[in-house]
Short mmCIF file of C-alpha atoms in Angstrom, two decimals:
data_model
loop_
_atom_site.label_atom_id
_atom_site.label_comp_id
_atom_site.label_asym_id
_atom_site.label_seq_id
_atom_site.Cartn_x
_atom_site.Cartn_y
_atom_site.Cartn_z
CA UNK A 1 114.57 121.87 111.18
CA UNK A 2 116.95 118.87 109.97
CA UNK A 3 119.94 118.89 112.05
CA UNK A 4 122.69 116.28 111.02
CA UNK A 5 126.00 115.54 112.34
CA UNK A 6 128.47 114.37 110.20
CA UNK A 7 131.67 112.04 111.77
CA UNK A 8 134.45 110.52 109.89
CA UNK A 9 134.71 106.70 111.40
CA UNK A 10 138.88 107.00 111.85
CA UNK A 11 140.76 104.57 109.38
CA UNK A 12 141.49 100.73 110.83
CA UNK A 13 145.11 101.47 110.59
CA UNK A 14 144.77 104.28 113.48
CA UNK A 15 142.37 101.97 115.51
CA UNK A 16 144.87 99.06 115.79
CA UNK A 17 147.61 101.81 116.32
CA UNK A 18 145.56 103.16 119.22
CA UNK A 19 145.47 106.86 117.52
CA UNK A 20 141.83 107.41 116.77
CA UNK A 21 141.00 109.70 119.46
CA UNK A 22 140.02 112.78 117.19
CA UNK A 23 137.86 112.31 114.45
CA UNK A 24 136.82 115.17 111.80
CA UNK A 25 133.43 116.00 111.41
CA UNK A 26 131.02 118.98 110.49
CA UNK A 27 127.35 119.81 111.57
CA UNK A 28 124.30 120.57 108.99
CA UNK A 29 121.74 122.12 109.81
CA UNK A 30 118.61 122.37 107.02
CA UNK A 31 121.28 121.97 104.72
CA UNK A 32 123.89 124.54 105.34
CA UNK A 33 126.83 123.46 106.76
CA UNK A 34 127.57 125.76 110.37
CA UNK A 35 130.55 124.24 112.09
CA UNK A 36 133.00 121.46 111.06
CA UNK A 37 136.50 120.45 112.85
CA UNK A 38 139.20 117.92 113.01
CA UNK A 39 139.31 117.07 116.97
CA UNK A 40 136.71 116.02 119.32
CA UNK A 41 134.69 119.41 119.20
CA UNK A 42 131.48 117.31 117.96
CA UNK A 43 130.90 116.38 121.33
CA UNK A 44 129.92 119.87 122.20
CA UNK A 45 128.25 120.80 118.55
CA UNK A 46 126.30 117.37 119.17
CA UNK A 47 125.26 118.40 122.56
CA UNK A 48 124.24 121.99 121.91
CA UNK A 49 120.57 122.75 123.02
CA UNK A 50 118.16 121.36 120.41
CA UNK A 51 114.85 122.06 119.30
CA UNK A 52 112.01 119.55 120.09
CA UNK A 53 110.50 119.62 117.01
CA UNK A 54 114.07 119.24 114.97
CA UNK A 55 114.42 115.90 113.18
CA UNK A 56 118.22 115.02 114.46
CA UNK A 57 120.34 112.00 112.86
CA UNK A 58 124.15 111.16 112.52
CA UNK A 59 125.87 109.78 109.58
CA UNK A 60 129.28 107.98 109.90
CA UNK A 61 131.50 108.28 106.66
CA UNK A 62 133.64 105.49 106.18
CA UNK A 63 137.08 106.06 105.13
CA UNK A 64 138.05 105.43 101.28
CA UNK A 65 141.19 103.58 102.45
CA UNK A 66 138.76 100.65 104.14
CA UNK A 67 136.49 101.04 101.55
CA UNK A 68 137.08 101.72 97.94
CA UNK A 69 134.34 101.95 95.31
CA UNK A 70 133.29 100.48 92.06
CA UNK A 71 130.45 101.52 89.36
CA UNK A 72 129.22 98.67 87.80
CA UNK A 73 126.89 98.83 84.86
CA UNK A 74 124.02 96.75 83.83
CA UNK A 75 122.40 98.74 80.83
CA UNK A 76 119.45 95.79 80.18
CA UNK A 77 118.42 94.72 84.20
CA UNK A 78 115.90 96.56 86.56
CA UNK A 79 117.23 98.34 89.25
CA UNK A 80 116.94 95.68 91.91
CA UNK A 81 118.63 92.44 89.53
CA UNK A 82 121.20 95.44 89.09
CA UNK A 83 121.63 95.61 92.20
CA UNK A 84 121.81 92.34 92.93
CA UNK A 85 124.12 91.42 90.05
CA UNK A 86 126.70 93.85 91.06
CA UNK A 87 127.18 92.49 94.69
CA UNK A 88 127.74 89.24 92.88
CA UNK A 89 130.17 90.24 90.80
CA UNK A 90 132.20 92.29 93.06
CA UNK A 91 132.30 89.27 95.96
CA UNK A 92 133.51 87.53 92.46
CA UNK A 93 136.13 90.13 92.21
CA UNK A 94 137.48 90.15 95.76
CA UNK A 95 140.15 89.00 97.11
CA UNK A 96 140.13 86.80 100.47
CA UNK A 97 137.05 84.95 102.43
CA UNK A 98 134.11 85.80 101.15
CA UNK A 99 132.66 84.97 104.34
CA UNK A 100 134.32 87.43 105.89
CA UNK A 101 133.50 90.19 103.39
CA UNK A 102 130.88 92.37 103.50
CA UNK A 103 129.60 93.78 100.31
CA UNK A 104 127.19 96.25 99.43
CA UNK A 105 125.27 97.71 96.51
CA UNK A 106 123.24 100.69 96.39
CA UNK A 107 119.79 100.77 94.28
CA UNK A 108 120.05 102.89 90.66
CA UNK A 109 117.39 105.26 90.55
CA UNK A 110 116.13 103.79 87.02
CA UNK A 111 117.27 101.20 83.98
CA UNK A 112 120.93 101.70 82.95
CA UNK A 113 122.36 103.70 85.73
CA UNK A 114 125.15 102.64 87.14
CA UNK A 115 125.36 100.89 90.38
CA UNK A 116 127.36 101.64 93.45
CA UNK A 117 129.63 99.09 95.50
CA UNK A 118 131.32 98.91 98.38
CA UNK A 119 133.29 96.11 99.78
CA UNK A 120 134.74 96.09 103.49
CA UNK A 121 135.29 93.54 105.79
CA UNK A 122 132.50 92.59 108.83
CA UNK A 123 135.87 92.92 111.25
CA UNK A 124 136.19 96.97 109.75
CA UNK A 125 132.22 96.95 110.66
CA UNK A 126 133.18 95.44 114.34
CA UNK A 127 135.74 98.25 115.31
CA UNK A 128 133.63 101.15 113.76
CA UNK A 129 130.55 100.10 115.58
CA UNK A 130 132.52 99.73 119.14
CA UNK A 131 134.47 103.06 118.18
CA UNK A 132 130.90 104.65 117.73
CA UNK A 133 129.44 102.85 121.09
CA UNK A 134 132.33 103.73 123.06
CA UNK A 135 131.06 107.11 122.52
CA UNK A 136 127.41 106.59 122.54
CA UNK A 137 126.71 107.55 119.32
CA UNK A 138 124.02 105.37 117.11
CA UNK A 139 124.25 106.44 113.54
CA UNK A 140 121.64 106.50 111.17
CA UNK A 141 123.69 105.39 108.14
CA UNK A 142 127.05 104.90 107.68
CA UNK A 143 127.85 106.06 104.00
CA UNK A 144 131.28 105.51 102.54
CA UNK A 145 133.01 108.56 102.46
CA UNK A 146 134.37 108.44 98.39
CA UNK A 147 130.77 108.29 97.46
CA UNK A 148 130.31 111.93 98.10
CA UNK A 149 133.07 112.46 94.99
CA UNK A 150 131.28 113.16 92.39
CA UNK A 151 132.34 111.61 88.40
CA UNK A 152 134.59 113.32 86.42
CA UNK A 153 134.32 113.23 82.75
CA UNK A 154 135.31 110.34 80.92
CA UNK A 155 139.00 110.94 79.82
CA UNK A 156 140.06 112.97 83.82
CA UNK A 157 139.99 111.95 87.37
CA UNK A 158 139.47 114.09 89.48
CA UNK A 159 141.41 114.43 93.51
CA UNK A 160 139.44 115.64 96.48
CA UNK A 161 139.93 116.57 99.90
CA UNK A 162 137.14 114.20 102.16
CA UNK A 163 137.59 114.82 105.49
CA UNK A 164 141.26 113.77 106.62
CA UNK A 165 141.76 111.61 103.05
CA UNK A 166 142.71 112.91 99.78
CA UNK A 167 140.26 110.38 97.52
CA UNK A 168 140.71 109.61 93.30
CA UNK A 169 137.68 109.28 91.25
CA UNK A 170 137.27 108.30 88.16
CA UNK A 171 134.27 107.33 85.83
CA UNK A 172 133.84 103.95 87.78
CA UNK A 173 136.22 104.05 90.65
CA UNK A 174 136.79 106.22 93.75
CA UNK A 175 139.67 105.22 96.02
CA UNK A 176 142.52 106.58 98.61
CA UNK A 177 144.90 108.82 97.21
CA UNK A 178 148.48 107.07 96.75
CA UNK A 179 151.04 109.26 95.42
CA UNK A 180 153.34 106.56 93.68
CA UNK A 181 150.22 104.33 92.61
CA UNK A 182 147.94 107.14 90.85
CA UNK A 183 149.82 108.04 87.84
CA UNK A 184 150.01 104.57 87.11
CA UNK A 185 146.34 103.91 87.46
CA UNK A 186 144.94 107.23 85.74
CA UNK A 187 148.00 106.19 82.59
CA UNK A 188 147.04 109.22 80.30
CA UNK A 189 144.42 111.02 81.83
CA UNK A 190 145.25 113.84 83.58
CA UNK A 191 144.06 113.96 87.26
CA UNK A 192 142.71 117.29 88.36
CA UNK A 193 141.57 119.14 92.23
CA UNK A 194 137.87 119.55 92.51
CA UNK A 195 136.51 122.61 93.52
CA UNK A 196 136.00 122.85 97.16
CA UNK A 197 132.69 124.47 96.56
CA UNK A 198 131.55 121.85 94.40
CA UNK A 199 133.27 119.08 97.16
CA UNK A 200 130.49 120.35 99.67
CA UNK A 201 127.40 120.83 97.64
CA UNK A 202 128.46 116.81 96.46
CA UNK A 203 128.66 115.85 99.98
CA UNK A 204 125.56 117.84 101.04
CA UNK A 205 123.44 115.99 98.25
CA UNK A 206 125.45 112.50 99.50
CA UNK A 207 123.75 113.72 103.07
CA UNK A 208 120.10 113.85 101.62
CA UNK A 209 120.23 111.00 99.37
CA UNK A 210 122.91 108.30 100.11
CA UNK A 211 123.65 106.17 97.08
CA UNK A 212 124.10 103.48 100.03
CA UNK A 213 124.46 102.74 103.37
CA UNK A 214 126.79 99.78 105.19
CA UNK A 215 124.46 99.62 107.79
CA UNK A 216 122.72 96.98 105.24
CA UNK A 217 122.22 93.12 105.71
CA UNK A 218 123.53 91.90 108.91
CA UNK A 219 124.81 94.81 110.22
CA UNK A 220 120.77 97.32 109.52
CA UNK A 221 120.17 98.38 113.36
CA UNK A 222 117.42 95.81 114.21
CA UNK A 223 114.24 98.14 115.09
CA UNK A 224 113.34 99.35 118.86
CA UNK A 225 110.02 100.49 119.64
CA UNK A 226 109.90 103.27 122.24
CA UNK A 227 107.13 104.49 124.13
CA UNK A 228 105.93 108.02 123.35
CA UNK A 229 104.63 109.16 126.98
CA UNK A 230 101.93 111.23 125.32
CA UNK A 231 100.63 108.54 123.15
CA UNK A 232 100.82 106.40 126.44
CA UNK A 233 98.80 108.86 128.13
CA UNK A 234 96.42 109.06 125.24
CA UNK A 235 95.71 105.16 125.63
CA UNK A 236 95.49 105.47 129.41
CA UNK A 237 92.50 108.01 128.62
CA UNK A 238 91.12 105.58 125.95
CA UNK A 239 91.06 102.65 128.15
CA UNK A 240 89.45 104.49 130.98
CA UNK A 241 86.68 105.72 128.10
CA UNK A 242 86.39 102.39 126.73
CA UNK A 243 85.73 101.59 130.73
CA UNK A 244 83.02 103.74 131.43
CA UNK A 245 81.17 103.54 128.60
CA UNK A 246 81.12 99.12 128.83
CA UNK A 247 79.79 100.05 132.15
CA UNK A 248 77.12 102.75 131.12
CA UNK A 249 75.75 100.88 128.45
CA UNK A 250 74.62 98.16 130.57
CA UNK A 251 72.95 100.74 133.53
CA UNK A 252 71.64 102.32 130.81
CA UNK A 253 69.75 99.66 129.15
CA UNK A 254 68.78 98.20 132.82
CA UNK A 255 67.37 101.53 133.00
CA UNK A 256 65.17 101.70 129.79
CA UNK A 257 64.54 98.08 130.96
CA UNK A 258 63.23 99.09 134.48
CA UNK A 259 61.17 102.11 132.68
CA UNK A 260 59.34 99.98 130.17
CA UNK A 261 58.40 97.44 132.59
CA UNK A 262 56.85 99.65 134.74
CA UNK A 263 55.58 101.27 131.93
CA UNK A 264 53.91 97.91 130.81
CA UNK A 265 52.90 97.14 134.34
CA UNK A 266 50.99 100.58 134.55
CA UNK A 267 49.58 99.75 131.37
CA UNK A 268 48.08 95.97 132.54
CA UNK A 269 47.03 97.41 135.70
CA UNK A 270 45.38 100.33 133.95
CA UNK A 271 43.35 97.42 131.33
CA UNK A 272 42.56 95.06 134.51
CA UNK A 273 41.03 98.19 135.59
CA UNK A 274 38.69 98.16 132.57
CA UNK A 275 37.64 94.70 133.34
CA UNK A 276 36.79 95.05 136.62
CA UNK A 277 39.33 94.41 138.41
CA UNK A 278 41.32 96.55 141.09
CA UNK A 279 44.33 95.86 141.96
CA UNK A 280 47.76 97.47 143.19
CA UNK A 281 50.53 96.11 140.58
CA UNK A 282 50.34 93.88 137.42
CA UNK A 283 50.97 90.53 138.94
CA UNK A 284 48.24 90.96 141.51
CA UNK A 285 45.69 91.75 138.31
CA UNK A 286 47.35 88.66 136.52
CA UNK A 287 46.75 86.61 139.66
CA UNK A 288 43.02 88.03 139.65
CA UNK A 289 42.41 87.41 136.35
CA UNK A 290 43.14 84.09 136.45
CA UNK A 291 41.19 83.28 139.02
CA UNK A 292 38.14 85.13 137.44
CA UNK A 293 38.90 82.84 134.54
CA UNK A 294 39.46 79.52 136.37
CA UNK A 295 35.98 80.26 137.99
CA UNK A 296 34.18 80.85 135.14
CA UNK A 297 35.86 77.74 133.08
CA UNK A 298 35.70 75.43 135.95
CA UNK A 299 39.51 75.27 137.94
CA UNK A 300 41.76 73.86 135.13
CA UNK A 301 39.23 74.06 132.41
CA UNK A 302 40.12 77.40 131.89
CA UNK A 303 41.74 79.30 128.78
CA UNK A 304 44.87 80.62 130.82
CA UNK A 305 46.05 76.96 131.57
CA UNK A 306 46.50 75.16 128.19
CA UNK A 307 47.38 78.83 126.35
CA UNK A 308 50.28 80.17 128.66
CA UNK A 309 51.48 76.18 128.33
CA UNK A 310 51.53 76.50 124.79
CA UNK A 311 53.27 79.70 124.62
CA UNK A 312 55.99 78.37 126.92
CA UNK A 313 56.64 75.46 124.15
CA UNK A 314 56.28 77.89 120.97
CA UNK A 315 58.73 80.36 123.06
CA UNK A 316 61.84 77.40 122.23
CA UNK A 317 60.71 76.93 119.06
CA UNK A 318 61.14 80.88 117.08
CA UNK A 319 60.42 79.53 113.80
CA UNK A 320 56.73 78.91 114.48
CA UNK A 321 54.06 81.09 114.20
CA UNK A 322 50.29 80.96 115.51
CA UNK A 323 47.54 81.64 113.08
CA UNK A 324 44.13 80.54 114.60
CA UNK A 325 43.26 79.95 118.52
CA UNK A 326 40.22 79.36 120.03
CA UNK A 327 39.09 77.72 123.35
CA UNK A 328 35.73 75.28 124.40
CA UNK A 329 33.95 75.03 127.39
CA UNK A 330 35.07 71.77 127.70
CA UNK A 331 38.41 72.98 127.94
CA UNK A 332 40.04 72.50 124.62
CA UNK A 333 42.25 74.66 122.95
CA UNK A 334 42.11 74.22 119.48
CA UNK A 335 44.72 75.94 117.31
CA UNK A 336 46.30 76.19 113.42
CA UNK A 337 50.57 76.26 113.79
CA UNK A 338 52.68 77.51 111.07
CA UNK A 339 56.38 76.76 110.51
CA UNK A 340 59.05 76.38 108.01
CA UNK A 341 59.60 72.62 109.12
CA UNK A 342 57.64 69.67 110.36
CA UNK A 343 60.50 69.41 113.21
CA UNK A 344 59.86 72.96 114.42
CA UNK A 345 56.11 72.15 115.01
CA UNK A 346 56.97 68.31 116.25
CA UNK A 347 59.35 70.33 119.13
CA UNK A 348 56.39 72.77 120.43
CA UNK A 349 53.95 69.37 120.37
CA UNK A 350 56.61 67.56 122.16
CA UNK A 351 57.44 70.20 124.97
CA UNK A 352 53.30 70.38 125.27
CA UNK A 353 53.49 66.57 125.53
CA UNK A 354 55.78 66.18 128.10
CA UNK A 355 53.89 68.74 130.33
CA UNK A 356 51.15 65.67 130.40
CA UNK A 357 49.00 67.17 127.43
CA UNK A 358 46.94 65.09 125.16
CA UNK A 359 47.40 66.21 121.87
CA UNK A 360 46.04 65.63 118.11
CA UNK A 361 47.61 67.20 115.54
CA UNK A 362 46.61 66.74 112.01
CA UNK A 363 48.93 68.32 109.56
CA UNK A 364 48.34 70.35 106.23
CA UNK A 365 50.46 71.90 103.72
CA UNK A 366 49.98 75.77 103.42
CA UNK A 367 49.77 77.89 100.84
CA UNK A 368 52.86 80.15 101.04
CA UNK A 369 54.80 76.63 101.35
CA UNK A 370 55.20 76.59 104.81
CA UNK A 371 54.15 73.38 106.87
CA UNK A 372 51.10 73.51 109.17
CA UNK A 373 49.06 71.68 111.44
CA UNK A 374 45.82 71.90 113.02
CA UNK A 375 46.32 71.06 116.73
CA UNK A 376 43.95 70.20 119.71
CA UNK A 377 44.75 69.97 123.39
CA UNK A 378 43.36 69.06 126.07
CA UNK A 379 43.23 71.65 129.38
CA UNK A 380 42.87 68.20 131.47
CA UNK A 381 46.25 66.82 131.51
#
């Protein structure tokens, strides 16, 4: 449901004269209009029970005694430069400071339309807005009420009823009625009542699609975020999510971690085993093992001492690769390195170097364009 309330701002003549108590004003609801007034009875239409789900604004109308209108036309400019050039050229047309004018123009719906203008004063703006806060009412728009009049035909003006003011219109002009000033304005043309059906179905259409609103420029409501509680609530529940799972994903991967290296442990344990050798976990067969091998290649002559050194140095170095190994009795590890650079190979000889390794390294250029080296070194440091 669309439920809008409707309030005639009172006229700056009954504001300075202290007299603007009662207002008139109507409700609409989905577009049918269900209770109107001239007194203060919005306050209870406003505050009837309402729906939750109903979309609820209010919509000042200013009076067309504070706030005549013109229809300007522009037949050659794009909606916006029409728009543009008519608050130009109706600051142009005004009378007083212009700094203390406050002009608006409404957007035409296409090329050639005409374009709607109101000029007021930012003082006007002043006492409506405190008249509205007084009451605690924000409105959505504030529309100027002579724009609901809708044009007569070229050679007739036509006088409606608009609230509490009787309002002229003609073709491009809609202002307060003045009894000794209109037959001078309308000259020939005759000036005619509009139909009070067709005076509601104008202002209903005003109501859905405002030709413009004074709440423009300095005076549009600056915006104020609110917090919905159940989208707060969602992001509480989000953030406690986004908690847990930051948490699980590290247990879990310690986990898998854990598994697989017991998995691998079982599985070195299980190939000492094959060799020979019993023992209760993997570093006790590693420990084993290398003593096996440090007895049979004489203490520091053996294969484990130069090879886990050089895997040590290759493991800060990613970019090189091992393609031939092979160990003497003597205790010499001889071995082919691959690598995209010279450097990468010069920082594994280096880290082997500076572990008190003698090392020979003769290099070669590869086939695939890589850089390579044959390299010997020596299990003695």
């Amino acid at each position: 449901m669309t439920r809008t309330l409707v309030i005639w701002l009172p006229p700056l003549a009954a504001l300075d004269e202290g007299t603007a108590e009662d207002s008139a004003w109507l409700r609409v609801d989905d577009g049918v209009i269900v209770d109107s007034g001239q007194d203060n009875g919005w306050v209870e239409a406003w505050e009837k029970p309402r729906d939750d789900s109903a979309d609820e604004r209010l919509v000042a109308l200013a009076p067309a005694a504070d706030v005549p209108l013109r229809w300007l036309h522009y037949p050659d400019a794009a909606p916006a430069q029409a728009a543009a050039a008519a608050r130009i050229d109706a600051l142009k047309a005004s009378l007083g400071d212009a700094s203390a004018l406050h002009v608006v123009a409404g957007e035409p719906a296409g090329i050639g339309q005409a374009v709607p203008v109101a000029v007021t004063t930012h003082a006007a703006m002043t006492a409506w807005t405190e008249w509205l806060k007084a009451r605690e009412l924000t409105p959505a728009a504030i529309i100027p009420a002579a724009a609901a009049v809708p044009p007569p035909d070229p050679e007739a003006l036509w006088t409606a009823e608009v609230g509490y003011e009787q309002v002229i219109r003609s073709t491009d002009r809609a202002w307060v009625s003045d009894p000794e000033l209109d037959p001078l304005i309308a000259g020939h043309r005759g000036i005619a009542p509009l139909d009070a059906d067709r005076m509601r179905e104008a202002l209903l259409l005003t109501l859905a699609a405002p030709p413009l609103d004074l709440l423009s420029g300095g005076w549009k409501p600056k915006r104020s975020w609110s917090v919905d509680s159940a989208m707060l609530r969602r992001v509480k529940w989000l953030g406690i999510a986004l908690l847990v799972v930051s948490l699980l994903v590290p247990i879990i991967y310690a986990l898998r971690l854990a598994s697989d290296t017991a998995r691998a442990d079982d599985a070195v344990v299980a190939m000492a085993k094959k060799a020979g050798v019993t023992a209760p976990d993997a570093a006790a067969a590693e420990a084993e093992l290398d003593r096996r091998l440090a007895a049979a290649g004489g203490g520091p002559l053996a294969f484990s001492v130069p090879a886990s050194a050089l895997y040590d140095a290759m493991g800060d170095a990613p970019g090189v690769t091992l393609k031939t190994l092979s160990h003497r009795t003597d205790g010499t590890l001889t071995t082919t390195l691959a690598a995209p650079r010279v450097e990468d190979i010069n920082k594994v000889l280096l880290a082997l170097q500076a572990r008190g390794y003698r090392i020979t390294a003769q290099p070669m250029a590869g086939s695939d364009g890589q850089q390579m080296a044959n390299i010997t070194i020596r299990a003695v440091p």
